[in-house]
PDB file of C-alpha atoms in Angstrom:
ATOM      1  CA  MET W  27     -71.071 -71.267 -57.992  1.00 51.00           C
ATOM      2  CA  ARG W  28     -73.457 -71.037 -55.049  1.00 65.00           C
ATOM      3  CA  ARG W  29     -74.942 -74.409 -55.961  1.00 65.00           C
ATOM      4  CA  THR W  30     -71.472 -75.952 -55.953  1.00 63.00           C
ATOM      5  CA  ALA W  31     -70.794 -74.478 -52.500  1.00 56.00           C
ATOM      6  CA  ARG W  32     -74.083 -75.874 -51.199  1.00 61.00           C
ATOM      7  CA  VAL W  33     -73.289 -79.290 -52.583  1.00 55.00           C
ATOM      8  CA  LEU W  34     -69.818 -79.220 -51.008  1.00 55.00           C
ATOM      9  CA  LEU W  35     -71.278 -78.188 -47.630  1.00 55.00           C
ATOM     10  CA  ALA W  36     -73.913 -80.851 -47.779  1.00 58.00           C
ATOM     11  CA  THR W  37     -71.260 -83.473 -48.655  1.00 56.00           C
ATOM     12  CA  ALA W  38     -69.048 -82.283 -45.769  1.00 53.00           C
ATOM     13  CA  ALA W  39     -72.024 -82.508 -43.380  1.00 55.00           C
ATOM     14  CA  LEU W  40     -72.812 -86.052 -44.580  1.00 55.00           C
ATOM     15  CA  LEU W  41     -69.169 -87.147 -44.159  1.00 53.00           C
ATOM     16  CA  ALA W  42     -69.094 -85.583 -40.659  1.00 56.00           C
ATOM     17  CA  GLY W  43     -72.256 -87.478 -39.795  1.00 57.00           C
ATOM     18  CA  LEU W  44     -70.750 -90.719 -41.082  1.00 54.00           C
ATOM     19  CA  GLY W  45     -67.614 -90.052 -39.028  1.00 55.00           C
ATOM     20  CA  ALA W  46     -69.666 -89.501 -35.889  1.00 55.00           C
ATOM     21  CA  LEU W  47     -71.571 -92.714 -36.640  1.00 56.00           C
ATOM     22  CA  ALA W  48     -68.287 -94.571 -37.099  1.00 53.00           C
ATOM     23  CA  LEU W  49     -67.008 -93.258 -33.761  1.00 52.00           C
ATOM     24  CA  ALA W  50     -70.201 -94.303 -32.009  1.00 55.00           C
ATOM     25  CA  LEU W  51     -69.995 -97.754 -33.546  1.00 50.00           C
ATOM     26  CA  LEU W  52     -66.366 -98.157 -32.538  1.00 49.00           C
ATOM     27  CA  ALA W  53     -67.261 -97.301 -28.976  1.00 51.00           C
ATOM     28  CA  ALA W  54     -69.610-100.272 -28.742  1.00 47.00           C
ATOM     29  CA  LEU W  55     -68.347-103.432 -27.089  1.00 47.00           C
ATOM     30  CA  GLY W  56     -67.713-106.983 -28.256  1.00 68.00           C
ATOM     31  CA  SER W  57     -69.100-108.164 -31.548  1.00 73.00           C
ATOM     32  CA  HIS W  58     -70.651-104.780 -32.298  1.00 71.00           C
ATOM     33  CA  ARG W  59     -67.195-103.157 -32.091  1.00 76.00           C
ATOM     34  CA  ARG W  60     -65.674-105.778 -34.339  1.00 79.00           C
ATOM     35  CA  ALA W  61     -68.495-105.471 -36.847  1.00 77.00           C
ATOM     36  CA  ALA W  62     -68.099-101.681 -36.844  1.00 77.00           C
ATOM     37  CA  VAL W  63     -64.377-101.975 -37.484  1.00 79.00           C
ATOM     38  CA  VAL W  64     -64.912-104.362 -40.399  1.00 78.00           C
ATOM     39  CA  LEU W  65     -67.655-102.174 -41.956  1.00 78.00           C
ATOM     40  CA  VAL W  66     -65.889 -98.859 -41.498  1.00 79.00           C
ATOM     41  CA  ARG W  67     -62.564-100.177 -42.782  1.00 82.00           C
ATOM     42  CA  THR W  68     -64.048-102.073 -45.759  1.00 79.00           C
ATOM     43  CA  LEU W  69     -66.316 -99.221 -46.837  1.00 81.00           C
ATOM     44  CA  ASP W  70     -63.322 -96.890 -46.467  1.00 80.00           C
ATOM     45  CA  LEU W  71     -65.239 -94.052 -44.808  1.00 79.00           C
ATOM     46  CA  PRO W  72     -62.832 -91.082 -44.609  1.00 79.00           C
ATOM     47  CA  VAL W  73     -63.148 -90.233 -40.900  1.00 75.00           C
ATOM     48  CA  GLY W  74     -63.760 -93.825 -39.923  1.00 76.00           C
ATOM     49  CA  ARG W  75     -60.583 -94.954 -41.676  1.00 77.00           C
ATOM     50  CA  THR W  76     -58.555 -92.641 -39.494  1.00 78.00           C
ATOM     51  CA  LEU W  77     -60.306 -93.696 -36.296  1.00 78.00           C
ATOM     52  CA  VAL W  78     -59.925 -97.389 -37.022  1.00 78.00           C
ATOM     53  CA  GLY W  79     -56.265 -96.810 -37.878  1.00 78.00           C
ATOM     54  CA  VAL W  80     -55.708 -95.119 -34.508  1.00 76.00           C
ATOM     55  CA  LEU W  81     -57.880 -97.459 -32.366  1.00 79.00           C
ATOM     56  CA  THR W  82     -56.852-100.831 -33.778  1.00 81.00           C
ATOM     57  CA  PRO W  83     -53.424-102.486 -34.150  1.00 85.00           C
ATOM     58  CA  GLU W  84     -51.870-102.577 -37.624  1.00 86.00           C
ATOM     59  CA  PRO W  85     -52.113-106.046 -39.131  1.00 91.00           C
ATOM     60  CA  GLU W  86     -49.414-107.771 -41.127  1.00 90.00           C
ATOM     61  CA  LEU W  87     -50.253-108.527 -44.759  1.00 91.00           C
ATOM     62  CA  ARG W  88     -48.163-111.219 -46.434  1.00 92.00           C
ATOM     63  CA  GLU W  89     -48.255-112.698 -49.932  1.00 93.00           C
ATOM     64  CA  ARG W  90     -47.887-116.516 -49.806  1.00 93.00           C
ATOM     65  CA  THR W  91     -48.437-119.509 -52.018  1.00 93.00           C
ATOM     66  CA  ILE W  92     -50.506-122.116 -50.159  1.00 89.00           C
ATOM     67  CA  ALA W  93     -51.057-125.472 -51.847  1.00 90.00           C
ATOM     68  CA  GLY W  94     -50.002-123.843 -55.136  1.00 89.00           C
ATOM     69  CA  VAL W  95     -52.524-121.021 -54.817  1.00 87.00           C
ATOM     70  CA  PRO W  96     -51.381-117.365 -54.513  1.00 89.00           C
ATOM     71  CA  THR W  97     -52.855-116.090 -51.259  1.00 91.00           C
ATOM     72  CA  THR W  98     -52.895-112.885 -49.264  1.00 91.00           C
ATOM     73  CA  VAL W  99     -52.555-113.627 -45.580  1.00 94.00           C
ATOM     74  CA  ALA W 100     -53.605-110.865 -43.144  1.00 93.00           C
ATOM     75  CA  LEU W 101     -52.498-111.507 -39.597  1.00 94.00           C
ATOM     76  CA  PRO W 102     -53.289-109.659 -36.412  1.00 91.00           C
ATOM     77  CA  PRO W 103     -50.299-108.585 -34.371  1.00 86.00           C
ATOM     78  CA  GLY W 104     -48.924-111.005 -31.755  1.00 84.00           C
ATOM     79  CA  GLU W 105     -48.508-114.690 -31.556  1.00 83.00           C
ATOM     80  CA  GLY W 106     -51.235-117.281 -32.332  1.00 76.00           C
ATOM     81  CA  PRO W 107     -53.156-119.358 -32.122  1.00 85.00           C
ATOM     82  CA  ARG W 108     -55.993-117.273 -33.508  1.00 86.00           C
ATOM     83  CA  PRO W 109     -59.235-118.035 -35.293  1.00 89.00           C
ATOM     84  CA  ALA W 110     -58.941-117.994 -39.064  1.00 89.00           C
ATOM     85  CA  LEU W 111     -61.203-117.218 -41.976  1.00 87.00           C
ATOM     86  CA  VAL W 112     -60.756-118.087 -45.647  1.00 89.00           C
ATOM     87  CA  PHE W 113     -62.347-115.390 -47.809  1.00 85.00           C
ATOM     88  CA  VAL W 114     -62.945-116.297 -51.463  1.00 83.00           C
ATOM     89  CA  ASN W 115     -64.055-113.109 -53.169  1.00 78.00           C
ATOM     90  CA  GLY W 116     -66.421-112.982 -56.112  1.00 73.00           C
ATOM     91  CA  VAL W 117     -65.418-112.515 -59.709  1.00 73.00           C
ATOM     92  CA  THR W 118     -63.147-109.531 -60.065  1.00 74.00           C
ATOM     93  CA  GLU W 119     -60.271-109.168 -62.524  1.00 74.00           C
ATOM     94  CA  ARG W 120     -57.941-107.986 -59.721  1.00 80.00           C
ATOM     95  CA  GLY W 121     -58.806-111.000 -57.525  1.00 79.00           C
ATOM     96  CA  ARG W 122     -57.251-110.728 -54.062  1.00 82.00           C
ATOM     97  CA  ARG W 123     -55.525-107.469 -55.071  1.00 85.00           C
ATOM     98  CA  HIS W 124     -58.835-105.592 -55.458  1.00 84.00           C
ATOM     99  CA  PRO W 125     -58.725-102.622 -53.036  1.00 88.00           C
ATOM    100  CA  ALA W 126     -62.014-103.548 -51.294  1.00 86.00           C
ATOM    101  CA  VAL W 127     -60.872-107.145 -50.874  1.00 87.00           C
ATOM    102  CA  ARG W 128     -57.557-105.999 -49.357  1.00 89.00           C
ATOM    103  CA  ARG W 129     -59.424-103.608 -47.011  1.00 88.00           C
ATOM    104  CA  LEU W 130     -61.683-106.457 -45.880  1.00 87.00           C
ATOM    105  CA  ALA W 131     -58.668-108.724 -45.172  1.00 91.00           C
ATOM    106  CA  ASP W 132     -57.034-105.844 -43.252  1.00 89.00           C
ATOM    107  CA  ALA W 133     -60.236-105.246 -41.254  1.00 89.00           C
ATOM    108  CA  LEU W 134     -60.629-108.918 -40.352  1.00 90.00           C
ATOM    109  CA  ALA W 135     -57.077-109.012 -39.059  1.00 92.00           C
ATOM    110  CA  ARG W 136     -57.662-105.824 -37.056  1.00 88.00           C
ATOM    111  CA  VAL W 137     -60.434-107.612 -35.136  1.00 88.00           C
ATOM    112  CA  GLY W 138     -58.254-110.633 -34.343  1.00 89.00           C
ATOM    113  CA  LEU W 139     -58.823-113.049 -37.211  1.00 89.00           C
ATOM    114  CA  ALA W 140     -56.196-114.517 -39.463  1.00 92.00           C
ATOM    115  CA  ALA W 141     -57.671-113.881 -42.939  1.00 92.00           C
ATOM    116  CA  TYR W 142     -56.611-115.954 -45.939  1.00 93.00           C
ATOM    117  CA  VAL W 143     -57.621-114.608 -49.347  1.00 90.00           C
ATOM    118  CA  PRO W 144     -56.687-117.060 -52.148  1.00 89.00           C
ATOM    119  CA  ASP W 145     -56.832-116.296 -55.881  1.00 84.00           C
ATOM    120  CA  VAL W 146     -58.777-119.381 -56.889  1.00 80.00           C
ATOM    121  CA  HIS W 147     -57.605-120.397 -60.368  1.00 78.00           C
ATOM    122  CA  GLY W 148     -59.971-119.053 -63.064  1.00 76.00           C
ATOM    123  CA  LEU W 149     -62.238-117.119 -60.734  1.00 74.00           C
ATOM    124  CA  ALA W 150     -60.988-113.733 -61.937  1.00 72.00           C
ATOM    125  CA  ALA W 151     -62.179-114.660 -65.417  1.00 72.00           C
ATOM    126  CA  GLY W 152     -65.513-115.953 -64.093  1.00 75.00           C
ATOM    127  CA  GLU W 153     -64.560-119.625 -64.310  1.00 73.00           C
ATOM    128  CA  ILE W 154     -64.204-122.281 -61.622  1.00 72.00           C
ATOM    129  CA  THR W 155     -62.083-125.259 -62.485  1.00 69.00           C
ATOM    130  CA  GLU W 156     -60.991-128.371 -60.647  1.00 67.00           C
TER     131      GLU W 156
END
């Protein structure tokens, strides 16, 4: 039982350290701040997730079909124009619905990019077709 308590305390200390690191990264300016938001949100660090949620505007995630391809569109709040990024994830059965992929799209929109995440036909099965 004592070993379990020590492991829990060590884990709590590690998470607190990661949270402090996330806060320090979010305090940085410019590209460093944006990079920190994307990393913290995508890695889903517990304390960082809360900080990013409080310090950045909530993006809008939409499901669209673009040129016949199902696509998740993550938009920052407000009117455009805005820079855009098309993110084609690697092979994963869940495709654009994979939690880490959705967190990345959310994070990109939180830093001001319109993120488009298409489900390229066949990619979920490890195939690329014309």
